[in-house]
Tab-separated table of C-alpha atoms and ligand atoms in Angstrom:
chain	number	residue	atom	x	y	z
A	1	MET	CA	-52.421	-34.786	-11.265
A	2	SER	CA	-52.127	-31.304	-9.460
A	3	GLU	CA	-53.827	-29.431	-7.839
A	4	ALA	CA	-56.351	-26.403	-9.215
A	5	THR	CA	-53.848	-23.312	-8.306
A	6	SER	CA	-56.864	-21.213	-8.080
A	7	ASN	CA	-60.803	-21.737	-7.298
A	8	GLY	CA	-61.571	-19.713	-9.764
A	9	PRO	CA	-63.392	-21.248	-13.049
A	10	LEU	CA	-60.588	-22.597	-15.270
A	11	LEU	CA	-61.952	-20.545	-18.386
A	12	VAL	CA	-64.072	-17.394	-19.004
A	13	ALA	CA	-65.134	-15.254	-22.332
A	14	SER	CA	-66.577	-12.279	-21.232
A	15	GLY	CA	-68.848	-10.654	-24.513
A	16	VAL	CA	-67.119	-12.256	-27.082
A	17	THR	CA	-67.477	-11.225	-30.437
A	18	LYS	CA	-66.558	-11.811	-33.791
A	19	GLN	CA	-67.801	-10.419	-36.916
A	20	PHE	CA	-66.261	-11.193	-40.770
A	21	GLY	CA	-66.829	-9.047	-43.121
A	22	GLY	CA	-71.192	-8.240	-42.267
A	23	LEU	CA	-71.759	-11.470	-40.847
A	24	THR	CA	-71.495	-11.491	-37.113
A	25	ALA	CA	-70.869	-15.212	-36.345
A	26	VAL	CA	-70.000	-14.881	-32.552
A	27	ASP	CA	-72.008	-12.463	-30.949
A	28	ASP	CA	-71.345	-11.040	-27.015
A	29	VAL	CA	-71.097	-14.291	-25.800
A	30	SER	CA	-70.101	-14.340	-22.195
A	31	PHE	CA	-69.305	-18.207	-20.645
A	32	ALA	CA	-66.684	-19.781	-17.896
A	33	ILE	CA	-65.432	-23.643	-17.742
A	34	PRO	CA	-65.492	-25.338	-14.373
A	35	ARG	CA	-62.539	-26.756	-12.933
A	36	ASN	CA	-62.640	-31.021	-13.166
A	37	ALA	CA	-66.361	-30.419	-15.568
A	38	ILE	CA	-67.652	-31.212	-18.841
A	39	VAL	CA	-69.885	-28.941	-20.567
A	40	SER	CA	-71.030	-28.432	-24.372
A	41	LEU	CA	-71.520	-26.045	-26.925
A	42	ILE	CA	-74.252	-26.692	-28.555
A	43	GLY	CA	-76.331	-25.726	-31.691
A	44	PRO	CA	-77.371	-25.188	-35.545
A	45	ASN	CA	-75.311	-25.957	-37.899
A	46	GLY	CA	-73.186	-21.846	-38.860
A	47	ALA	CA	-74.526	-21.473	-35.518
A	48	GLY	CA	-70.800	-19.793	-34.667
A	49	LYS	CA	-69.133	-23.233	-32.379
A	50	THR	CA	-66.500	-23.625	-34.124
A	51	THR	CA	-66.086	-20.232	-34.637
A	52	PHE	CA	-65.573	-19.479	-30.921
A	53	PHE	CA	-63.582	-22.586	-30.170
A	54	ASN	CA	-61.252	-20.693	-32.848
A	55	ILE	CA	-61.235	-17.813	-30.486
A	56	LEU	CA	-60.891	-19.540	-27.303
A	57	THR	CA	-57.513	-21.420	-29.492
A	58	GLY	CA	-55.765	-18.276	-30.305
A	59	LEU	CA	-56.358	-19.587	-34.059
A	60	TYR	CA	-59.290	-15.862	-34.353
A	61	LYS	CA	-58.361	-12.645	-32.245
A	62	PRO	CA	-62.171	-11.955	-31.384
A	63	THR	CA	-63.397	-8.609	-32.672
A	64	LEU	CA	-64.858	-7.585	-29.039
A	65	GLY	CA	-64.257	-9.305	-25.767
A	66	ARG	CA	-61.364	-11.235	-23.742
A	67	VAL	CA	-61.186	-14.468	-22.764
A	68	SER	CA	-59.235	-15.846	-19.230
A	69	PHE	CA	-57.552	-18.823	-19.264
A	70	ASP	CA	-56.248	-19.626	-14.877
A	71	GLY	CA	-56.548	-17.035	-14.434
A	72	ARG	CA	-54.079	-14.799	-17.243
A	73	ASP	CA	-55.896	-12.893	-19.941
A	74	ILE	CA	-55.483	-14.941	-23.309
A	75	THR	CA	-57.334	-12.735	-25.668
A	76	GLY	CA	-55.824	-13.038	-28.868
A	77	GLY	CA	-52.651	-15.163	-27.833
A	78	ARG	CA	-50.561	-16.900	-30.076
A	79	PRO	CA	-51.764	-20.626	-30.786
A	80	ASP	CA	-48.196	-22.245	-29.645
A	81	LYS	CA	-48.565	-19.933	-26.395
A	82	ILE	CA	-52.006	-21.069	-25.299
A	83	MET	CA	-51.440	-24.186	-26.168
A	84	ALA	CA	-48.651	-24.427	-24.059
A	85	LEU	CA	-50.016	-22.773	-21.441
A	86	GLY	CA	-52.479	-25.958	-21.126
A	87	VAL	CA	-55.323	-25.276	-23.825
A	88	ALA	CA	-55.379	-28.216	-26.910
A	89	ARG	CA	-57.573	-29.126	-29.169
A	90	THR	CA	-59.020	-31.772	-31.863
A	91	PHE	CA	-60.664	-30.112	-35.457
A	92	GLN	CA	-64.457	-30.468	-36.555
A	93	ASN	CA	-61.643	-32.539	-39.621
A	94	ILE	CA	-59.177	-34.589	-39.071
A	95	ARG	CA	-56.579	-33.234	-39.580
A	96	LEU	CA	-53.562	-35.671	-38.735
A	97	PHE	CA	-50.822	-36.444	-40.832
A	98	GLY	CA	-51.695	-38.720	-42.988
A	99	THR	CA	-48.598	-40.171	-44.538
A	100	MET	CA	-46.403	-40.587	-40.689
A	101	THR	CA	-47.877	-43.652	-38.161
A	102	ALA	CA	-50.570	-43.329	-35.299
A	103	LEU	CA	-47.429	-42.479	-33.366
A	104	GLU	CA	-45.580	-40.420	-34.819
A	105	ASN	CA	-48.979	-38.115	-35.000
A	106	VAL	CA	-48.323	-38.282	-30.779
A	107	MET	CA	-45.018	-37.647	-30.696
A	108	VAL	CA	-45.258	-34.203	-32.969
A	109	GLY	CA	-48.374	-33.203	-30.337
A	110	GLN	CA	-45.228	-33.410	-27.724
A	111	HIS	CA	-43.353	-31.147	-29.535
A	112	THR	CA	-44.369	-28.118	-27.001
A	113	ARG	CA	-42.542	-29.987	-23.788
A	114	MET	CA	-39.834	-30.592	-25.385
A	115	LYS	CA	-36.776	-29.266	-24.077
A	116	ALA	CA	-34.213	-30.614	-26.685
A	117	GLY	CA	-34.285	-28.426	-29.630
A	118	LEU	CA	-33.490	-28.654	-33.376
A	119	PHE	CA	-29.261	-28.395	-32.390
A	120	GLY	CA	-28.931	-31.062	-30.301
A	121	SER	CA	-31.354	-33.411	-32.038
A	122	ILE	CA	-29.104	-33.328	-35.352
A	123	LEU	CA	-26.038	-34.232	-33.038
A	124	ARG	CA	-28.052	-37.011	-30.839
A	125	LEU	CA	-26.932	-35.963	-27.604
A	126	PRO	CA	-27.158	-38.636	-25.381
A	127	ARG	CA	-29.659	-36.392	-23.667
A	128	VAL	CA	-31.366	-36.461	-26.403
A	129	ARG	CA	-31.615	-39.296	-27.462
A	130	ARG	CA	-33.107	-40.328	-23.620
A	131	GLU	CA	-35.630	-37.788	-24.313
A	132	GLU	CA	-37.006	-39.130	-27.254
A	133	ARG	CA	-36.870	-42.158	-25.808
A	134	HIS	CA	-39.255	-40.580	-23.059
A	135	VAL	CA	-41.345	-38.919	-26.198
A	136	ARG	CA	-42.102	-42.555	-27.743
A	137	ASP	CA	-42.952	-44.870	-24.442
A	138	LYS	CA	-45.274	-41.354	-23.883
A	139	ALA	CA	-47.039	-41.444	-27.006
A	140	ALA	CA	-48.220	-45.207	-27.083
A	141	GLU	CA	-48.954	-44.770	-23.677
A	142	LEU	CA	-50.632	-42.261	-24.186
A	143	LEU	CA	-52.543	-44.603	-27.067
A	144	SER	CA	-52.974	-47.240	-25.176
A	145	PHE	CA	-55.008	-44.773	-22.578
A	146	VAL	CA	-57.129	-43.666	-25.704
A	147	GLY	CA	-57.788	-47.520	-26.335
A	148	LEU	CA	-55.826	-47.782	-29.847
A	149	ARG	CA	-55.520	-51.378	-29.967
A	150	PRO	CA	-50.869	-51.540	-30.633
A	151	ALA	CA	-51.049	-53.499	-33.153
A	152	LEU	CA	-52.652	-50.118	-34.894
A	153	HIS	CA	-49.440	-48.173	-33.376
A	154	ASP	CA	-46.952	-48.222	-36.254
A	155	GLN	CA	-49.786	-47.938	-39.272
A	156	LEU	CA	-49.918	-44.782	-41.565
A	157	ALA	CA	-52.908	-42.168	-39.555
A	158	THR	CA	-54.644	-42.255	-43.007
A	159	ASN	CA	-54.930	-46.435	-43.096
A	160	LEU	CA	-56.951	-46.183	-39.438
A	161	SER	CA	-60.488	-46.069	-39.807
A	162	TYR	CA	-62.264	-43.137	-38.660
A	163	GLY	CA	-63.015	-43.827	-35.403
A	164	ASP	CA	-59.045	-44.626	-34.771
A	165	GLN	CA	-58.432	-41.260	-36.307
A	166	ARG	CA	-60.484	-39.046	-34.222
A	167	ARG	CA	-58.529	-41.347	-31.057
A	168	VAL	CA	-55.062	-40.337	-32.249
A	169	GLU	CA	-56.468	-36.758	-32.839
A	170	ILE	CA	-57.469	-36.760	-28.822
A	171	ALA	CA	-53.772	-38.707	-27.783
A	172	ARG	CA	-51.733	-35.825	-30.252
A	173	ALA	CA	-54.231	-33.148	-28.193
A	174	LEU	CA	-53.027	-34.748	-24.662
A	175	ALA	CA	-49.697	-35.086	-25.277
A	176	SER	CA	-49.325	-31.554	-24.971
A	177	ASP	CA	-50.926	-32.277	-21.364
A	178	PRO	CA	-53.438	-29.508	-21.444
A	179	LYS	CA	-55.995	-29.147	-18.727
A	180	LEU	CA	-58.619	-28.427	-21.121
A	181	LEU	CA	-59.561	-30.052	-23.846
A	182	LEU	CA	-61.498	-28.889	-26.707
A	183	LEU	CA	-63.356	-31.526	-28.908
A	184	ASP	CA	-65.299	-30.551	-32.079
A	185	GLU	CA	-67.821	-32.568	-33.193
A	186	PRO	CA	-65.493	-35.507	-31.750
A	187	THR	CA	-68.669	-38.369	-32.456
A	188	ALA	CA	-69.280	-37.469	-36.045
A	189	GLY	CA	-68.691	-40.574	-38.173
A	190	MET	CA	-68.311	-42.775	-35.576
A	191	ASN	CA	-71.416	-45.629	-34.171
A	192	PRO	CA	-73.328	-45.857	-31.551
A	193	GLN	CA	-70.792	-47.981	-29.470
A	194	GLU	CA	-68.036	-45.382	-30.463
A	195	SER	CA	-69.910	-42.660	-29.102
A	196	GLY	CA	-70.405	-44.461	-25.993
A	197	ASP	CA	-66.742	-45.078	-25.623
A	198	LEU	CA	-65.971	-42.207	-26.400
A	199	THR	CA	-68.393	-40.714	-23.527
A	200	ARG	CA	-67.049	-43.263	-21.258
A	201	PHE	CA	-63.525	-42.009	-22.045
A	202	MET	CA	-64.400	-38.284	-21.949
A	203	GLU	CA	-65.179	-38.980	-18.469
A	204	ARG	CA	-62.186	-40.497	-17.684
A	205	LEU	CA	-60.436	-38.558	-18.946
A	206	ARG	CA	-62.448	-35.844	-15.765
A	207	ASP	CA	-61.802	-37.759	-13.305
A	208	GLU	CA	-58.174	-39.870	-13.749
A	209	LEU	CA	-56.539	-36.641	-15.350
A	210	GLY	CA	-58.784	-33.853	-13.589
A	211	LEU	CA	-59.096	-32.463	-17.183
A	212	SER	CA	-62.144	-30.199	-18.302
A	213	ILE	CA	-63.534	-30.619	-21.481
A	214	LEU	CA	-65.501	-28.308	-23.599
A	215	LEU	CA	-67.651	-29.854	-26.012
A	216	ILE	CA	-69.029	-29.451	-29.248
A	217	GLU	CA	-71.377	-32.106	-30.129
A	218	HIS	CA	-74.478	-32.877	-32.724
A	219	ASP	CA	-75.567	-36.272	-31.010
A	220	MET	CA	-77.761	-35.370	-27.639
A	221	LYS	CA	-77.621	-37.927	-25.881
A	222	VAL	CA	-73.613	-38.262	-26.216
A	223	VAL	CA	-73.987	-34.450	-24.871
A	224	MET	CA	-77.701	-35.304	-22.504
A	225	GLY	CA	-75.155	-38.383	-20.980
A	226	VAL	CA	-72.369	-36.661	-20.156
A	227	SER	CA	-72.250	-32.841	-19.492
A	228	GLU	CA	-72.789	-31.085	-16.223
A	229	HIS	CA	-73.524	-27.833	-18.623
A	230	VAL	CA	-75.118	-27.080	-21.586
A	231	THR	CA	-74.424	-24.043	-23.481
A	232	VAL	CA	-76.815	-23.706	-26.812
A	233	LEU	CA	-75.918	-20.912	-29.799
A	234	ASP	CA	-77.821	-18.895	-32.345
A	235	HIS	CA	-77.048	-17.283	-35.124
A	236	GLY	CA	-74.089	-16.298	-32.696
A	237	GLU	CA	-75.994	-15.576	-29.826
A	238	LYS	CA	-76.302	-17.297	-26.366
A	239	ILE	CA	-79.863	-18.463	-26.999
A	240	SER	CA	-79.855	-20.260	-23.335
A	241	GLU	CA	-77.571	-22.262	-20.317
A	242	GLY	CA	-78.246	-24.869	-17.516
A	243	ASP	CA	-77.949	-28.525	-17.124
A	244	ALA	CA	-79.263	-30.618	-19.889
A	245	LEU	CA	-83.069	-31.232	-18.726
A	246	THR	CA	-83.096	-27.299	-18.853
A	247	VAL	CA	-82.112	-26.423	-21.968
A	248	ARG	CA	-83.371	-29.840	-23.349
A	249	THR	CA	-87.287	-28.113	-22.380
A	250	ASP	CA	-86.133	-25.269	-23.157
A	251	PRO	CA	-89.418	-23.700	-25.559
A	252	GLN	CA	-86.570	-21.187	-27.688
A	253	VAL	CA	-83.793	-23.864	-28.261
A	254	VAL	CA	-86.707	-26.239	-29.575
A	255	GLU	CA	-87.444	-23.967	-31.822
A	256	ALA	CA	-83.580	-22.642	-33.117
A	257	TYR	CA	-83.631	-26.264	-34.063
A	258	LEU	CA	-86.417	-27.402	-35.617
A	259	GLY	CA	-87.719	-24.470	-36.949
A	260	LYS	CA	-91.247	-22.347	-35.465
A	261	GLN	CA	-93.432	-24.444	-37.232
A	262	GLU	CA	-92.601	-27.673	-36.182
A	263	ALA	CA	-92.028	-26.426	-32.417
A	264	GLU	CA	-95.619	-24.769	-32.090
A	265	ARG	CA	-97.017	-28.109	-33.668
A	266	GLN	CA	-95.762	-30.015	-30.808
A	267	ARG	CA	-96.334	-27.499	-28.437
A	268	THR	CA	-100.340	-28.314	-29.316
A	269	GLU	CA	-99.949	-31.670	-29.420
A	270	ASP	CA	-98.223	-31.904	-25.789
A	271	GLY	CA	-101.193	-29.341	-24.629
A	272	VAL	CA	-103.492	-32.019	-26.414
A	273	GLY	CA	-101.701	-34.976	-25.573
B	301	LIG	N1	-63.122	-17.655	-41.972
B	301	LIG	C1	-64.754	-17.103	-41.641
B	301	LIG	N2	-64.151	-16.140	-42.815
B	301	LIG	C2	-66.148	-15.389	-43.116
B	301	LIG	N3	-67.441	-16.391	-42.301
B	301	LIG	C3	-66.660	-18.037	-41.937
B	301	LIG	C4	-65.445	-18.523	-41.510
B	301	LIG	N4	-65.615	-18.690	-40.335
B	301	LIG	C5	-67.175	-19.208	-40.054
B	301	LIG	N5	-67.604	-18.440	-40.781
B	301	LIG	C6	-69.134	-17.939	-41.122
B	301	LIG	O1	-69.640	-17.935	-39.719
B	301	LIG	C7	-70.928	-18.719	-39.133
B	301	LIG	C8	-70.217	-19.351	-37.859
B	301	LIG	O2	-69.766	-20.445	-38.624
B	301	LIG	P1	-69.456	-21.609	-37.534
B	301	LIG	O3	-68.292	-22.932	-38.342
B	301	LIG	O4	-68.909	-21.505	-36.415
B	301	LIG	O5	-70.498	-22.605	-36.955
B	301	LIG	P2	-70.372	-23.833	-36.325
B	301	LIG	O6	-71.529	-23.421	-35.511
B	301	LIG	O7	-69.266	-24.709	-36.002
B	301	LIG	O8	-71.387	-24.603	-37.332
B	301	LIG	P3	-71.240	-26.024	-37.874
B	301	LIG	O9	-72.545	-27.290	-36.693
B	301	LIG	O10	-71.791	-26.248	-39.406
B	301	LIG	O11	-69.601	-26.643	-37.436
B	301	LIG	C9	-70.925	-19.764	-40.477
B	301	LIG	O12	-72.185	-18.002	-41.533
B	301	LIG	C10	-69.708	-19.484	-41.339
B	301	LIG	O13	-69.873	-19.373	-42.777
B	302	LIG	MG1	-68.378	-26.210	-36.714
């Protein structure tokens, strides 16, 4: 893979705030994603994690604050432009085209990289046919890379298991040649074996393709195993960040997850035991 073009962080969010009417879903969050790293964003339901993703990918404009990617200001930029710069994502609720095959779903993901316009596609010029074949081959390669068995490449997406649909979604995101991959709860609905496979797969993306990954995840085993850095949101605010151990033992984090009473109870028990 190509060398990093600069040494600063890949993505920097500064003072990002998003309000929906009277609700502040993301509240003055500053955050950086290093190059070639896996970092996680965690927090209770409704903490603002997906909203933060939606701001990074241009789906929402922040009410306040700035986002820069690879040294460029992308605040409020169009989603397709941000994707073309190298930010790809998967969705909390899988968004595949159910009536298209796994392979076709991934081919769609490459359209930001295709040169042939509509005109060329209609005329099916030789150059275009070559490009289409190349796109098909690359899609098959990506599906194999994410671990989808070749026999399933031509299955309709809707007929695949949940875990396999997640794989196709990741392959589609990778088809745009991203530098940063945002995964919104990728292990939701997966069994422990599949979650373990995905954890190792994320490490391969970092080590073999040089990607950075920002992971939203409720499965703490996955988060703690794979993340170099963890950021915790609660009610839109960043309440803690650091390495997995620091965050896991931070009383504020324990409280946000378990509630004040339960956190008190555990502290007392620790004191006694
Ligand atoms: N488009 C929207 N319009 C109004 N309110 C919204 C919108 N999107 C999110 N919210 C609200 O913003 C808050 C944060 O939601 P968000 O989906 O970002 O949380 P989350 O951390 O991803 O939660 P979960 O873990 O359940 O996925 C919630 O109170 C939610 O209801
Ligand atoms: Mg969410």
